Amino acid sequence: MTRREFLKNTLRLTGALAMAGSAIEILKPDSVFSARPSDVRWVFLVDTYKCVGCGMCVRACKLENEVPYDANVTRTWVERYVLTKDGRLLADSPKGARDGFISPRIDLGMGEYREIRPEEIEKAFFVPKLCNQCENPPCVQVCPVGATYQASDGVVLVDRKWCIGCGYCIMACPYGVRFFHPVYKVAEKCNFCYHRINKGLKPACVLACPFDARRIGNIKDPDDPVTKVITKERVSVLKDEYGTKPQVYYIGLSKEVR
Amino acid sequence: MHVLRPLFVFLAFVGIVLMARFLYVPADFGIHERGYMYGWHRKSNEEEWKQVRVKYQGMEYCSGCHPDKNKALRESPHRIIQCENCHGPAIEHPSEPLKLSIDRSRELCLRCHTYLPYPTSNRSNIKGIDPERHNPGIECFMCHNPHKPGPGR
C-alpha cells in the first residue's frame, strides 16, 4: 500500500463511520419524539419573602390529594430556617407544617425543643417545598418498570397500577419529595394537582395560599405573569449542581436552604 | 433428535414469555412524547390522574350561594383568605357534604397570628400575639369575628 492509498482509505473509512454514527443518532427515539413539542410546560414560583409559614398549603394539599391527614407524609411542606447572630442554623418542619408554625420554639425532633430569643435572630424565613418536576428527573430514570414518567407538559406522574413499590425513585430524588403512600403502598409525589391544572384550576396549595407566595405558570407562554418573573427577575432553584434542571423557581432563596 | 430436545424446550419457554408479555402489558404501554428515557409508560394513566375529583372549589363557587358572606369578608383585612381554608373543602357542597365543617380552633388563627420576630419574613408584618400570654385556653372567636377582624368586640 502506498502512502497516498493509505491516507485515502483512512479518509474514506472515517467518513463512512461518521455517516453510520449520524444515522444511529437520527434514529434515536428520544430525538424523534422530541420533534413533537408540547405547547405547555408547567413551572412553579415560590416567593419566600411572602411566605408566613401558615401551612394552609400543606393542609389543602393533603385534603385535595387524599394523603392520609395524620400520617407523617406529605406532598408539599414548609421549612422554617432561623439563623442566629452567633452563626447557628436551626431548621424545622413539624408534621411538614401541616398545622403551621404556632410557636417560636424550634422543634429539634424526639420531643426536644429549642427556645430562641428574638434578639438572637439574625435572619429567619420560611421555605415551601414541593416536587420540582425536573426537566431531567432522576426518579424517572431509575424506575425499572416504567411506572413513573414525565408527561409532555413536564409533570412527573406515578402510575399506581404499574408501580411495584421498589422504592428506587424515593432514593433517587435529591429533593426528598417522594414517599410511600400508606394506603396504596406505591410511590407518591406532588404532581402540581394534575387533575386541577388540566381543568384550568390552580393547584390546591396555590389556591389556599393567602399571601400569593405560591404560583403556577406555563413557561412556554411568554405572556404568563409567572414566566415574566422567571425570565426577567432574579430567581434561583434548589440543588442546581445535580443537573436535574428543577422547575420550581424561588425568589429570595438563601444559601442555608438545602 | 435427542440433541435438539433442549432447543424445543427453550423455544417453548421463549414462546410462553412472549405470550405472557402480550397478555399482561397494556396496548398503550410504550415510548411517548418525552422519549425512551423519560416517557416510557402506560399512556392511559395520564387520563386517570386527570379524573381525580376536585375538592377545593374556590371562593367564586362559594359566593354563588353566599354572596352576603363573601361581600362582607372581601371588605375586611381577611379578604385574601379563601373560604375553604376555614370551612372546607367544599367538594360538591351543598349536595355532598350537606353541611361544611367550620374550624373555629385557636390553632387555626395562630397559624398566622402567633407573633414570630422574623425580620426577613412577611410573618413579622402580621399583627400577632404570644399565645402563652394572650388569654390561653380561650377560643379566639369568643372575642374576635374572623369575618370582621379587629380588636375584641
Short mmCIF file of C-alpha atoms in Angstrom, two decimals:
data_model
loop_
_atom_site.label_atom_id
_atom_site.label_comp_id
_atom_site.label_asym_id
_atom_site.label_seq_id
_atom_site.Cartn_x
_atom_site.Cartn_y
_atom_site.Cartn_z
CA MET A 1 0.00 0.00 0.00
CA THR A 2 1.33 3.38 -0.93
CA ARG A 3 1.24 6.34 1.39
CA ARG A 4 -1.34 8.04 -0.89
CA GLU A 5 -3.66 4.98 -0.81
CA PHE A 6 -3.35 4.65 2.93
CA LEU A 7 -4.40 8.27 3.50
CA LYS A 8 -7.27 7.96 1.00
CA ASN A 9 -8.59 4.80 2.65
CA THR A 10 -8.31 6.29 6.13
CA LEU A 11 -10.32 9.31 5.00
CA ARG A 12 -12.98 7.09 3.38
CA LEU A 13 -13.28 4.89 6.46
CA THR A 14 -13.59 7.90 8.80
CA GLY A 15 -16.27 9.35 6.55
CA ALA A 16 -18.18 6.08 6.40
CA LEU A 17 -18.04 5.64 10.19
CA ALA A 18 -19.18 9.22 10.79
CA MET A 19 -22.10 8.66 8.41
CA ALA A 20 -23.09 5.43 10.15
CA GLY A 21 -22.83 7.20 13.52
CA SER A 22 -25.04 10.05 12.42
CA ALA A 23 -27.63 7.56 11.13
CA ILE A 24 -27.85 5.98 14.59
CA GLU A 25 -28.18 9.46 16.08
CA ILE A 26 -31.11 10.34 13.82
CA LEU A 27 -32.96 7.11 14.62
CA LYS A 28 -32.69 7.57 18.40
CA PRO A 29 -36.26 7.50 19.72
CA ASP A 30 -35.98 10.46 22.06
CA SER A 31 -34.76 12.79 19.36
CA VAL A 32 -37.54 11.56 17.08
CA PHE A 33 -40.20 12.08 19.72
CA SER A 34 -38.87 15.42 20.96
CA ALA A 35 -39.68 16.71 17.47
CA ARG A 36 -43.27 16.84 18.73
CA PRO A 37 -43.03 19.54 21.36
CA SER A 38 -45.90 20.39 23.68
CA ASP A 39 -47.07 23.99 23.99
CA VAL A 40 -47.42 23.69 27.77
CA ARG A 41 -44.64 23.33 30.32
CA TRP A 42 -45.79 23.74 33.89
CA VAL A 43 -43.47 25.58 36.27
CA PHE A 44 -43.85 26.82 39.82
CA LEU A 45 -42.78 30.05 41.51
CA VAL A 46 -42.28 30.40 45.26
CA ASP A 47 -41.70 33.76 46.94
CA THR A 48 -40.02 33.10 50.29
CA TYR A 49 -40.40 36.74 51.37
CA LYS A 50 -44.18 36.42 51.19
CA CYS A 51 -44.49 33.05 52.96
CA VAL A 52 -45.54 33.38 56.60
CA GLY A 53 -45.49 29.67 57.44
CA CYS A 54 -49.25 29.31 57.99
CA GLY A 55 -49.20 25.83 56.45
CA MET A 56 -52.57 26.29 54.73
CA CYS A 57 -50.97 24.92 51.55
CA VAL A 58 -49.98 21.69 53.28
CA ARG A 59 -53.46 21.24 54.77
CA ALA A 60 -55.16 21.91 51.42
CA CYS A 61 -52.77 19.57 49.59
CA LYS A 62 -53.38 16.69 51.97
CA LEU A 63 -57.16 17.05 51.76
CA GLU A 64 -57.26 17.62 47.99
CA ASN A 65 -54.98 14.69 47.16
CA GLU A 66 -56.22 12.30 49.86
CA VAL A 67 -52.87 11.89 51.55
CA PRO A 68 -53.75 10.43 54.99
CA TYR A 69 -54.03 13.51 57.20
CA ASP A 70 -52.39 12.15 60.33
CA ALA A 71 -49.63 10.13 58.65
CA ASN A 72 -46.31 11.96 58.75
CA VAL A 73 -46.00 12.12 54.95
CA THR A 74 -46.93 14.97 52.67
CA ARG A 75 -46.57 16.02 49.04
CA THR A 76 -45.65 19.58 49.98
CA TRP A 77 -44.23 21.00 53.18
CA VAL A 78 -42.85 24.23 54.63
CA GLU A 79 -39.46 24.53 56.30
CA ARG A 80 -38.50 27.19 58.85
CA TYR A 81 -34.93 28.46 58.91
CA VAL A 82 -33.65 30.50 61.84
CA LEU A 83 -30.08 31.87 61.77
CA THR A 84 -28.72 33.30 64.98
CA LYS A 85 -26.24 36.15 65.31
CA ASP A 86 -23.60 33.70 66.63
CA GLY A 87 -23.84 31.67 63.40
CA ARG A 88 -26.07 28.76 64.41
CA LEU A 89 -28.55 27.41 61.87
CA LEU A 90 -31.78 25.91 63.15
CA ALA A 91 -34.38 24.43 60.84
CA ASP A 92 -37.61 22.54 61.44
CA SER A 93 -40.80 21.44 59.75
CA PRO A 94 -43.03 19.74 62.36
CA LYS A 95 -45.56 17.47 60.57
CA GLY A 96 -44.42 19.18 57.35
CA ALA A 97 -46.01 22.38 58.76
CA ARG A 98 -49.47 20.89 58.29
CA ASP A 99 -50.56 22.91 61.33
CA GLY A 100 -48.33 25.88 60.59
CA PHE A 101 -45.76 27.38 62.92
CA ILE A 102 -47.62 28.50 66.02
CA SER A 103 -44.68 28.68 68.41
CA PRO A 104 -41.31 30.45 68.30
CA ARG A 105 -39.69 27.28 69.71
CA ILE A 106 -37.73 25.22 67.20
CA ASP A 107 -38.70 21.54 67.00
CA LEU A 108 -35.46 19.54 67.16
CA GLY A 109 -37.30 16.20 66.94
CA MET A 110 -37.58 13.39 69.52
CA GLY A 111 -39.64 15.72 71.73
CA GLU A 112 -36.83 18.26 72.11
CA TYR A 113 -37.31 21.98 71.57
CA ARG A 114 -35.00 24.98 71.47
CA GLU A 115 -36.03 28.44 72.66
CA ILE A 116 -34.59 31.30 70.61
CA ARG A 117 -34.79 34.85 71.97
CA PRO A 118 -35.84 37.47 69.40
CA GLU A 119 -32.64 39.50 69.90
CA GLU A 120 -30.55 36.39 68.97
CA ILE A 121 -32.07 36.13 65.48
CA GLU A 122 -30.03 37.36 62.53
CA LYS A 123 -32.50 36.20 59.89
CA ALA A 124 -35.43 33.83 59.79
CA PHE A 125 -37.75 32.80 57.00
CA PHE A 126 -39.97 30.04 55.61
CA VAL A 127 -39.36 27.92 52.52
CA PRO A 128 -42.21 25.93 50.96
CA LYS A 129 -41.08 22.77 49.18
CA LEU A 130 -42.76 20.55 46.61
CA CYS A 131 -41.85 18.39 43.63
CA ASN A 132 -39.55 20.27 41.24
CA GLN A 133 -40.94 18.45 38.14
CA CYS A 134 -37.33 18.34 36.90
CA GLU A 135 -36.54 18.53 33.21
CA ASN A 136 -34.08 15.64 33.83
CA PRO A 137 -35.92 13.70 36.54
CA PRO A 138 -33.59 11.17 38.21
CA CYS A 139 -36.59 9.42 39.80
CA VAL A 140 -37.88 8.53 36.32
CA GLN A 141 -34.52 7.24 35.10
CA VAL A 142 -34.25 4.69 37.91
CA CYS A 143 -37.77 3.25 37.64
CA PRO A 144 -37.30 -0.37 36.49
CA VAL A 145 -40.88 -0.88 35.25
CA GLY A 146 -41.91 2.40 33.59
CA ALA A 147 -44.36 3.28 36.37
CA THR A 148 -43.11 6.82 36.79
CA TYR A 149 -42.71 9.05 33.78
CA GLN A 150 -42.81 12.58 32.53
CA ALA A 151 -45.86 13.77 30.64
CA SER A 152 -45.41 16.04 27.62
CA ASP A 153 -46.25 19.09 29.80
CA GLY A 154 -43.30 18.35 32.08
CA VAL A 155 -45.21 16.94 35.06
CA VAL A 156 -43.76 13.73 36.52
CA LEU A 157 -46.52 11.24 37.35
CA VAL A 158 -46.69 7.84 39.06
CA ASP A 159 -48.82 5.05 37.63
CA ARG A 160 -50.35 3.50 40.75
CA LYS A 161 -51.41 0.34 38.90
CA TRP A 162 -47.94 -0.20 37.46
CA CYS A 163 -45.71 0.75 40.44
CA ILE A 164 -44.22 -2.28 42.20
CA GLY A 165 -43.18 -0.27 45.28
CA CYS A 166 -39.45 -0.98 44.99
CA GLY A 167 -38.57 2.49 46.30
CA TYR A 168 -35.72 3.29 43.90
CA CYS A 169 -37.34 6.60 42.93
CA ILE A 170 -37.69 7.61 46.58
CA MET A 171 -33.94 7.06 46.99
CA ALA A 172 -33.10 8.79 43.70
CA CYS A 173 -34.88 12.09 44.33
CA PRO A 174 -32.30 14.60 45.61
CA TYR A 175 -35.09 16.78 47.00
CA GLY A 176 -36.76 14.07 49.09
CA VAL A 177 -40.21 14.80 47.70
CA ARG A 178 -41.23 11.17 47.20
CA PHE A 179 -42.66 8.83 49.82
CA PHE A 180 -44.68 5.66 50.13
CA HIS A 181 -48.42 6.16 50.08
CA PRO A 182 -49.60 4.45 53.26
CA VAL A 183 -52.89 3.32 51.66
CA TYR A 184 -51.95 2.44 48.08
CA LYS A 185 -48.46 1.11 49.00
CA VAL A 186 -46.87 2.75 45.98
CA ALA A 187 -44.60 5.74 45.40
CA GLU A 188 -46.38 9.07 45.85
CA LYS A 189 -45.41 12.61 44.95
CA CYS A 190 -46.67 16.09 44.14
CA ASN A 191 -47.98 16.38 40.58
CA PHE A 192 -48.93 20.09 40.66
CA CYS A 193 -52.54 18.84 41.19
CA TYR A 194 -52.62 17.39 37.69
CA HIS A 195 -56.42 16.99 37.83
CA ARG A 196 -56.84 20.69 38.64
CA ILE A 197 -54.35 22.31 36.25
CA ASN A 198 -55.83 20.34 33.36
CA LYS A 199 -59.27 21.80 34.17
CA GLY A 200 -57.93 25.36 34.27
CA LEU A 201 -57.88 25.47 38.09
CA LYS A 202 -54.95 26.39 40.30
CA PRO A 203 -53.31 23.66 42.38
CA ALA A 204 -54.86 23.36 45.85
CA CYS A 205 -51.77 24.81 47.58
CA VAL A 206 -51.75 27.84 45.26
CA LEU A 207 -55.46 28.42 45.88
CA ALA A 208 -55.11 28.08 49.65
CA CYS A 209 -52.11 30.42 49.97
CA PRO A 210 -53.44 33.78 51.20
CA PHE A 211 -50.19 35.62 50.53
CA ASP A 212 -49.55 34.72 46.89
CA ALA A 213 -46.30 33.05 47.91
CA ARG A 214 -47.02 30.08 45.63
CA ARG A 215 -47.83 30.49 41.94
CA ILE A 216 -48.03 28.22 38.91
CA GLY A 217 -47.43 29.10 35.29
CA ASN A 218 -46.67 27.87 31.80
CA ILE A 219 -43.07 28.73 30.86
CA LYS A 220 -43.86 28.30 27.15
CA ASP A 221 -46.36 31.17 27.27
CA PRO A 222 -44.38 34.44 27.14
CA ASP A 223 -47.39 36.43 28.41
CA ASP A 224 -47.81 34.31 31.54
CA PRO A 225 -47.07 36.52 34.60
CA VAL A 226 -45.06 33.69 36.21
CA THR A 227 -42.97 33.29 33.04
CA LYS A 228 -42.24 37.02 33.09
CA VAL A 229 -40.98 36.83 36.67
CA ILE A 230 -38.80 33.77 35.95
CA THR A 231 -37.29 35.21 32.78
CA LYS A 232 -36.90 38.84 33.87
CA GLU A 233 -36.32 38.80 37.62
CA ARG A 234 -33.72 37.15 39.86
CA VAL A 235 -34.80 33.64 40.74
CA SER A 236 -32.93 30.52 41.80
CA VAL A 237 -33.55 26.80 42.07
CA LEU A 238 -32.69 24.13 44.63
CA LYS A 239 -29.58 21.94 44.18
CA ASP A 240 -28.69 23.28 40.73
CA GLU A 241 -25.41 21.31 40.86
CA TYR A 242 -27.23 17.99 40.46
CA GLY A 243 -28.08 18.82 36.85
CA THR A 244 -31.72 17.82 37.27
CA LYS A 245 -32.98 21.17 35.90
CA PRO A 246 -35.65 21.69 38.58
CA GLN A 247 -38.68 23.73 37.50
CA VAL A 248 -39.72 25.18 40.85
CA TYR A 249 -38.21 28.66 40.97
CA TYR A 250 -37.62 30.55 44.19
CA ILE A 251 -37.43 34.26 44.97
CA GLY A 252 -35.27 35.08 47.97
CA LEU A 253 -33.59 31.70 48.40
CA SER A 254 -30.73 31.75 50.91
CA LYS A 255 -27.57 29.62 50.77
CA GLU A 256 -28.56 27.89 54.02
CA VAL A 257 -31.55 26.27 52.31
CA ARG A 258 -30.92 22.66 51.35
CA MET B 1 -33.13 -36.00 17.69
CA HIS B 2 -32.50 -36.09 21.41
CA VAL B 3 -29.83 -33.42 20.85
CA LEU B 4 -32.47 -30.98 19.67
CA ARG B 5 -34.80 -31.51 22.64
CA PRO B 6 -33.32 -28.76 24.82
CA LEU B 7 -33.76 -26.41 21.87
CA PHE B 8 -37.50 -27.14 21.72
CA VAL B 9 -37.79 -26.61 25.47
CA PHE B 10 -36.01 -23.30 25.09
CA LEU B 11 -38.23 -22.22 22.18
CA ALA B 12 -41.35 -23.18 24.15
CA PHE B 13 -40.07 -21.10 27.07
CA VAL B 14 -39.50 -18.08 24.83
CA GLY B 15 -42.97 -18.54 23.37
CA ILE B 16 -44.58 -18.64 26.82
CA VAL B 17 -42.70 -15.49 27.89
CA LEU B 18 -43.73 -13.63 24.74
CA MET B 19 -47.35 -14.78 25.18
CA ALA B 20 -47.39 -13.68 28.82
CA ARG B 21 -45.92 -10.33 27.84
CA PHE B 22 -48.54 -9.89 25.10
CA LEU B 23 -51.38 -10.62 27.54
CA TYR B 24 -50.00 -8.67 30.54
CA VAL B 25 -48.60 -5.46 29.04
CA PRO B 26 -51.36 -3.00 28.01
CA ALA B 27 -51.51 -1.91 24.37
CA ASP B 28 -50.83 1.75 25.21
CA PHE B 29 -47.66 0.95 27.15
CA GLY B 30 -44.65 2.27 25.28
CA ILE B 31 -42.46 5.24 24.48
CA HIS B 32 -44.38 8.51 24.44
CA GLU B 33 -43.64 12.23 24.00
CA ARG B 34 -40.68 12.53 26.36
CA GLY B 35 -38.74 9.74 24.67
CA TYR B 36 -37.37 6.45 25.95
CA MET B 37 -35.58 7.87 28.99
CA TYR B 38 -38.49 9.84 30.50
CA GLY B 39 -41.60 8.88 28.57
CA TRP B 40 -41.78 5.10 28.83
CA HIS B 41 -45.20 4.49 30.38
CA ARG B 42 -48.84 3.49 30.11
CA LYS B 43 -50.47 6.40 28.25
CA SER B 44 -53.94 6.00 29.77
CA ASN B 45 -52.53 6.70 33.24
CA GLU B 46 -52.31 10.40 32.35
CA GLU B 47 -56.09 10.38 31.88
CA GLU B 48 -56.56 8.54 35.19
CA TRP B 49 -54.74 11.35 37.02
CA LYS B 50 -56.87 13.97 35.25
CA GLN B 51 -60.02 12.21 36.54
CA VAL B 52 -59.19 12.72 40.24
CA ARG B 53 -62.06 14.52 42.00
CA VAL B 54 -61.62 18.26 42.64
CA LYS B 55 -62.28 19.14 46.29
CA TYR B 56 -61.27 22.78 46.72
CA GLN B 57 -63.68 24.87 44.62
CA GLY B 58 -62.50 28.42 45.33
CA MET B 59 -64.33 31.46 46.67
CA GLU B 60 -66.22 32.21 43.42
CA TYR B 61 -68.01 28.89 43.84
CA CYS B 62 -68.95 29.81 47.43
CA SER B 63 -70.16 33.31 46.57
CA GLY B 64 -72.70 31.83 44.13
CA CYS B 65 -74.95 30.96 47.10
CA HIS B 66 -73.41 33.06 49.89
CA PRO B 67 -72.87 36.48 48.24
CA ASP B 68 -73.54 38.35 51.52
CA LYS B 69 -70.87 36.44 53.44
CA ASN B 70 -68.44 36.80 50.58
CA LYS B 71 -69.02 40.56 50.24
CA ALA B 72 -68.55 41.16 53.98
CA LEU B 73 -65.33 39.18 54.03
CA ARG B 74 -63.93 40.84 50.91
CA GLU B 75 -64.24 44.24 52.62
CA SER B 76 -62.17 43.06 55.60
CA PRO B 77 -58.41 42.53 56.01
CA HIS B 78 -59.14 38.79 55.76
CA ARG B 79 -60.13 39.24 52.09
CA ILE B 80 -57.04 37.32 51.00
CA ILE B 81 -58.17 34.14 52.75
CA GLN B 82 -60.16 31.52 50.86
CA CYS B 83 -63.49 30.48 52.43
CA GLU B 84 -62.39 26.85 52.33
CA ASN B 85 -59.33 27.48 54.48
CA CYS B 86 -61.71 27.54 57.49
CA HIS B 87 -64.90 25.98 56.05
CA GLY B 88 -63.72 23.41 53.66
CA PRO B 89 -63.02 21.79 51.38
CA ALA B 90 -66.39 22.31 49.66
CA ILE B 91 -66.14 19.19 47.43
CA GLU B 92 -69.72 19.09 46.00
CA HIS B 93 -71.44 21.05 48.75
CA PRO B 94 -74.44 21.53 49.11
CA SER B 95 -75.21 18.06 47.69
CA GLU B 96 -72.22 16.33 49.23
CA PRO B 97 -71.35 17.12 52.00
CA LEU B 98 -74.67 18.62 53.15
CA LYS B 99 -73.02 20.81 55.78
CA LEU B 100 -69.44 22.01 55.82
CA SER B 101 -67.37 21.80 58.95
CA ILE B 102 -66.20 25.09 60.50
CA ASP B 103 -62.75 25.18 62.02
CA ARG B 104 -63.10 27.61 64.95
CA SER B 105 -60.00 26.42 66.75
CA ARG B 106 -57.46 28.75 68.32
CA GLU B 107 -54.76 26.81 66.47
CA LEU B 108 -56.19 27.85 63.11
CA CYS B 109 -55.88 31.57 63.94
CA LEU B 110 -52.43 31.07 65.44
CA ARG B 111 -51.08 29.77 62.12
CA CYS B 112 -50.70 33.44 61.17
CA HIS B 113 -51.29 35.34 64.41
CA THR B 114 -48.65 33.84 66.68
CA TYR B 115 -46.16 36.69 66.61
CA LEU B 116 -42.79 35.46 65.32
CA PRO B 117 -39.98 38.05 65.31
CA TYR B 118 -38.58 37.09 61.89
CA PRO B 119 -37.09 40.24 60.30
CA THR B 120 -36.67 38.76 56.79
CA SER B 121 -40.12 37.21 56.52
CA ASN B 122 -43.57 38.63 55.90
CA ARG B 123 -44.62 36.86 59.11
CA SER B 124 -43.37 39.66 61.36
CA ASN B 125 -45.62 42.15 59.48
CA ILE B 126 -48.79 40.36 60.65
CA LYS B 127 -50.43 41.52 63.85
CA GLY B 128 -49.71 38.73 66.28
CA ILE B 129 -49.87 37.64 69.88
CA ASP B 130 -47.92 35.46 72.28
CA PRO B 131 -50.32 32.50 72.62
CA GLU B 132 -48.98 31.65 76.07
CA ARG B 133 -49.85 35.11 77.45
CA HIS B 134 -52.87 36.26 75.41
CA ASN B 135 -55.92 34.57 77.02
CA PRO B 136 -54.61 31.00 76.83
CA GLY B 137 -57.26 28.30 76.55
CA ILE B 138 -59.95 30.63 75.17
CA GLU B 139 -61.08 30.37 71.56
CA CYS B 140 -60.30 33.49 69.53
CA PHE B 141 -63.84 33.82 68.12
CA MET B 142 -65.18 34.45 71.65
CA CYS B 143 -63.82 38.00 71.29
CA HIS B 144 -62.88 38.40 67.60
CA ASN B 145 -65.03 37.97 64.49
CA PRO B 146 -62.99 36.26 61.76
CA HIS B 147 -65.24 37.78 59.05
CA LYS B 148 -64.67 41.26 60.50
CA PRO B 149 -61.28 41.06 62.19
CA GLY B 150 -60.09 43.74 64.57
CA PRO B 151 -59.86 44.43 68.29
CA GLY B 152 -62.18 42.38 70.54
CA ARG B 153 -65.89 43.03 70.32
#
